[in-house]
Amino acid sequence: MGLNVLLIADPYGACGHIASTKDKDSLVDFVEDRGFEAVEFQNNDYEPSDTVSRLSREYGYFTVKNLPDMSNYL
């Protein structure tokens, strides 16, 4: 599977990114289940050599392992 990078917004309007190898539909479902809005995929802004761990480590992107559950705050 390829890398998907999704711009997301929390219920308070703060934006961030999540990087994952999940398919697009599954990733959107995942972030929405956690109380985030899926704003836009930004895959074209990344190189094929980019990885989830690198984007998380170097840029602080969320992953499926560390995305907080904001649905508790809605």
mmCIF file with all atom_site columns, C-alpha atoms in Angstrom:
data_model
loop_
_atom_site.group_PDB
_atom_site.id
_atom_site.type_symbol
_atom_site.label_atom_id
_atom_site.label_alt_id
_atom_site.label_comp_id
_atom_site.label_asym_id
_atom_site.label_entity_id
_atom_site.label_seq_id
_atom_site.pdbx_PDB_ins_code
_atom_site.Cartn_x
_atom_site.Cartn_y
_atom_site.Cartn_z
_atom_site.occupancy
_atom_site.B_iso_or_equiv
_atom_site.pdbx_formal_charge
_atom_site.auth_seq_id
_atom_site.auth_comp_id
_atom_site.auth_asym_id
_atom_site.auth_atom_id
_atom_site.pdbx_PDB_model_num
ATOM 1  C CA . MET A 1 1  ? 0.000   0.000  0.000  1.00 0.00 ? 1  MET A CA 1
ATOM 2  C CA . GLY A 1 2  ? 1.103   3.537  -0.611 1.00 0.00 ? 2  GLY A CA 1
ATOM 3  C CA . LEU A 1 3  ? 1.444   6.423  1.753  1.00 0.00 ? 3  LEU A CA 1
ATOM 4  C CA . ASN A 1 4  ? -1.649  8.533  2.400  1.00 0.00 ? 4  ASN A CA 1
ATOM 5  C CA . VAL A 1 5  ? -1.357  11.937 4.059  1.00 0.00 ? 5  VAL A CA 1
ATOM 6  C CA . LEU A 1 6  ? -4.597  13.537 5.181  1.00 0.00 ? 6  LEU A CA 1
ATOM 7  C CA . LEU A 1 7  ? -5.135  17.069 6.455  1.00 0.00 ? 7  LEU A CA 1
ATOM 8  C CA . ILE A 1 8  ? -7.454  16.856 9.460  1.00 0.00 ? 8  ILE A CA 1
ATOM 9  C CA . ALA A 1 9  ? -9.217  19.329 11.762 1.00 0.00 ? 9  ALA A CA 1
ATOM 10 C CA . ASP A 1 10 ? -10.257 18.771 15.349 1.00 0.00 ? 10 ASP A CA 1
ATOM 11 C CA . PRO A 1 11 ? -13.634 19.957 16.702 1.00 0.00 ? 11 PRO A CA 1
ATOM 12 C CA . TYR A 1 12 ? -12.066 23.261 17.741 1.00 0.00 ? 12 TYR A CA 1
ATOM 13 C CA . GLY A 1 13 ? -10.702 24.061 14.283 1.00 0.00 ? 13 GLY A CA 1
ATOM 14 C CA . ALA A 1 14 ? -7.043  23.195 14.881 1.00 0.00 ? 14 ALA A CA 1
ATOM 15 C CA . CYS A 1 15 ? -5.505  21.445 11.888 1.00 0.00 ? 15 CYS A CA 1
ATOM 16 C CA . GLY A 1 16 ? -2.881  18.747 11.605 1.00 0.00 ? 16 GLY A CA 1
ATOM 17 C CA . HIS A 1 17 ? -1.885  15.810 9.440  1.00 0.00 ? 17 HIS A CA 1
ATOM 18 C CA . ILE A 1 18 ? -2.126  12.068 9.730  1.00 0.00 ? 18 ILE A CA 1
ATOM 19 C CA . ALA A 1 19 ? 0.109   9.760  7.733  1.00 0.00 ? 19 ALA A CA 1
ATOM 20 C CA . SER A 1 20 ? -0.890  6.154  7.147  1.00 0.00 ? 20 SER A CA 1
ATOM 21 C CA . THR A 1 21 ? -0.708  3.233  4.776  1.00 0.00 ? 21 THR A CA 1
ATOM 22 C CA . LYS A 1 22 ? -4.452  2.593  5.232  1.00 0.00 ? 22 LYS A CA 1
ATOM 23 C CA . ASP A 1 23 ? -6.501  3.036  2.081  1.00 0.00 ? 23 ASP A CA 1
ATOM 24 C CA . LYS A 1 24 ? -8.189  6.416  1.714  1.00 0.00 ? 24 LYS A CA 1
ATOM 25 C CA . ASP A 1 25 ? -11.720 5.312  2.668  1.00 0.00 ? 25 ASP A CA 1
ATOM 26 C CA . SER A 1 26 ? -10.514 3.445  5.760  1.00 0.00 ? 26 SER A CA 1
ATOM 27 C CA . LEU A 1 27 ? -8.384  6.405  6.845  1.00 0.00 ? 27 LEU A CA 1
ATOM 28 C CA . VAL A 1 28 ? -11.285 8.845  6.494  1.00 0.00 ? 28 VAL A CA 1
ATOM 29 C CA . ASP A 1 29 ? -13.528 6.517  8.514  1.00 0.00 ? 29 ASP A CA 1
ATOM 30 C CA . PHE A 1 30 ? -10.827 6.173  11.172 1.00 0.00 ? 30 PHE A CA 1
ATOM 31 C CA . VAL A 1 31 ? -10.289 9.907  11.702 1.00 0.00 ? 31 VAL A CA 1
ATOM 32 C CA . GLU A 1 32 ? -14.016 10.659 11.657 1.00 0.00 ? 32 GLU A CA 1
ATOM 33 C CA . ASP A 1 33 ? -14.635 7.930  14.248 1.00 0.00 ? 33 ASP A CA 1
ATOM 34 C CA . ARG A 1 34 ? -12.068 9.716  16.414 1.00 0.00 ? 34 ARG A CA 1
ATOM 35 C CA . GLY A 1 35 ? -13.967 13.027 16.149 1.00 0.00 ? 35 GLY A CA 1
ATOM 36 C CA . PHE A 1 36 ? -11.812 14.719 13.504 1.00 0.00 ? 36 PHE A CA 1
ATOM 37 C CA . GLU A 1 37 ? -12.880 16.138 10.163 1.00 0.00 ? 37 GLU A CA 1
ATOM 38 C CA . ALA A 1 38 ? -11.123 14.757 7.104  1.00 0.00 ? 38 ALA A CA 1
ATOM 39 C CA . VAL A 1 39 ? -10.278 17.899 5.126  1.00 0.00 ? 39 VAL A CA 1
ATOM 40 C CA . GLU A 1 40 ? -8.094  16.925 2.175  1.00 0.00 ? 40 GLU A CA 1
ATOM 41 C CA . PHE A 1 41 ? -5.637  14.302 1.012  1.00 0.00 ? 41 PHE A CA 1
ATOM 42 C CA . GLN A 1 42 ? -2.263  15.844 0.252  1.00 0.00 ? 42 GLN A CA 1
ATOM 43 C CA . ASN A 1 43 ? -0.462  12.832 -1.170 1.00 0.00 ? 43 ASN A CA 1
ATOM 44 C CA . ASN A 1 44 ? 0.969   14.747 -4.132 1.00 0.00 ? 44 ASN A CA 1
ATOM 45 C CA . ASP A 1 45 ? 3.088   16.858 -1.769 1.00 0.00 ? 45 ASP A CA 1
ATOM 46 C CA . TYR A 1 46 ? 5.199   13.862 -0.709 1.00 0.00 ? 46 TYR A CA 1
ATOM 47 C CA . GLU A 1 47 ? 7.930   11.757 -2.254 1.00 0.00 ? 47 GLU A CA 1
ATOM 48 C CA . PRO A 1 48 ? 7.587   8.000  -2.795 1.00 0.00 ? 48 PRO A CA 1
ATOM 49 C CA . SER A 1 49 ? 10.471  7.541  -0.347 1.00 0.00 ? 49 SER A CA 1
ATOM 50 C CA . ASP A 1 50 ? 8.559   9.235  2.516  1.00 0.00 ? 50 ASP A CA 1
ATOM 51 C CA . THR A 1 51 ? 7.336   6.926  5.277  1.00 0.00 ? 51 THR A CA 1
ATOM 52 C CA . VAL A 1 52 ? 4.809   7.138  8.092  1.00 0.00 ? 52 VAL A CA 1
ATOM 53 C CA . SER A 1 53 ? 7.530   6.889  10.734 1.00 0.00 ? 53 SER A CA 1
ATOM 54 C CA . ARG A 1 54 ? 9.659   9.602  9.121  1.00 0.00 ? 54 ARG A CA 1
ATOM 55 C CA . LEU A 1 55 ? 6.754   12.060 8.824  1.00 0.00 ? 55 LEU A CA 1
ATOM 56 C CA . SER A 1 56 ? 5.735   11.348 12.398 1.00 0.00 ? 56 SER A CA 1
ATOM 57 C CA . ARG A 1 57 ? 9.272   11.704 13.759 1.00 0.00 ? 57 ARG A CA 1
ATOM 58 C CA . GLU A 1 58 ? 10.401  14.716 11.724 1.00 0.00 ? 58 GLU A CA 1
ATOM 59 C CA . TYR A 1 59 ? 7.176   16.702 11.375 1.00 0.00 ? 59 TYR A CA 1
ATOM 60 C CA . GLY A 1 60 ? 5.005   15.494 14.244 1.00 0.00 ? 60 GLY A CA 1
ATOM 61 C CA . TYR A 1 61 ? 2.336   13.994 12.013 1.00 0.00 ? 61 TYR A CA 1
ATOM 62 C CA . PHE A 1 62 ? -0.220  11.797 13.704 1.00 0.00 ? 62 PHE A CA 1
ATOM 63 C CA . THR A 1 63 ? -0.385  8.090  12.944 1.00 0.00 ? 63 THR A CA 1
ATOM 64 C CA . VAL A 1 64 ? -3.167  5.578  13.568 1.00 0.00 ? 64 VAL A CA 1
ATOM 65 C CA . LYS A 1 65 ? -1.278  4.612  16.733 1.00 0.00 ? 65 LYS A CA 1
ATOM 66 C CA . ASN A 1 66 ? -1.228  8.069  18.320 1.00 0.00 ? 66 ASN A CA 1
ATOM 67 C CA . LEU A 1 67 ? -4.259  9.988  17.015 1.00 0.00 ? 67 LEU A CA 1
ATOM 68 C CA . PRO A 1 68 ? -6.210  11.100 20.106 1.00 0.00 ? 68 PRO A CA 1
ATOM 69 C CA . ASP A 1 69 ? -9.910  10.285 20.418 1.00 0.00 ? 69 ASP A CA 1
ATOM 70 C CA . MET A 1 70 ? -11.626 13.673 20.232 1.00 0.00 ? 70 MET A CA 1
ATOM 71 C CA . SER A 1 71 ? -15.111 12.152 20.065 1.00 0.00 ? 71 SER A CA 1
ATOM 72 C CA . ASN A 1 72 ? -15.151 12.253 23.875 1.00 0.00 ? 72 ASN A CA 1
ATOM 73 C CA . TYR A 1 73 ? -15.087 16.052 23.695 1.00 0.00 ? 73 TYR A CA 1
ATOM 74 C CA . LEU A 1 74 ? -18.029 16.490 21.334 1.00 0.00 ? 74 LEU A CA 1
#
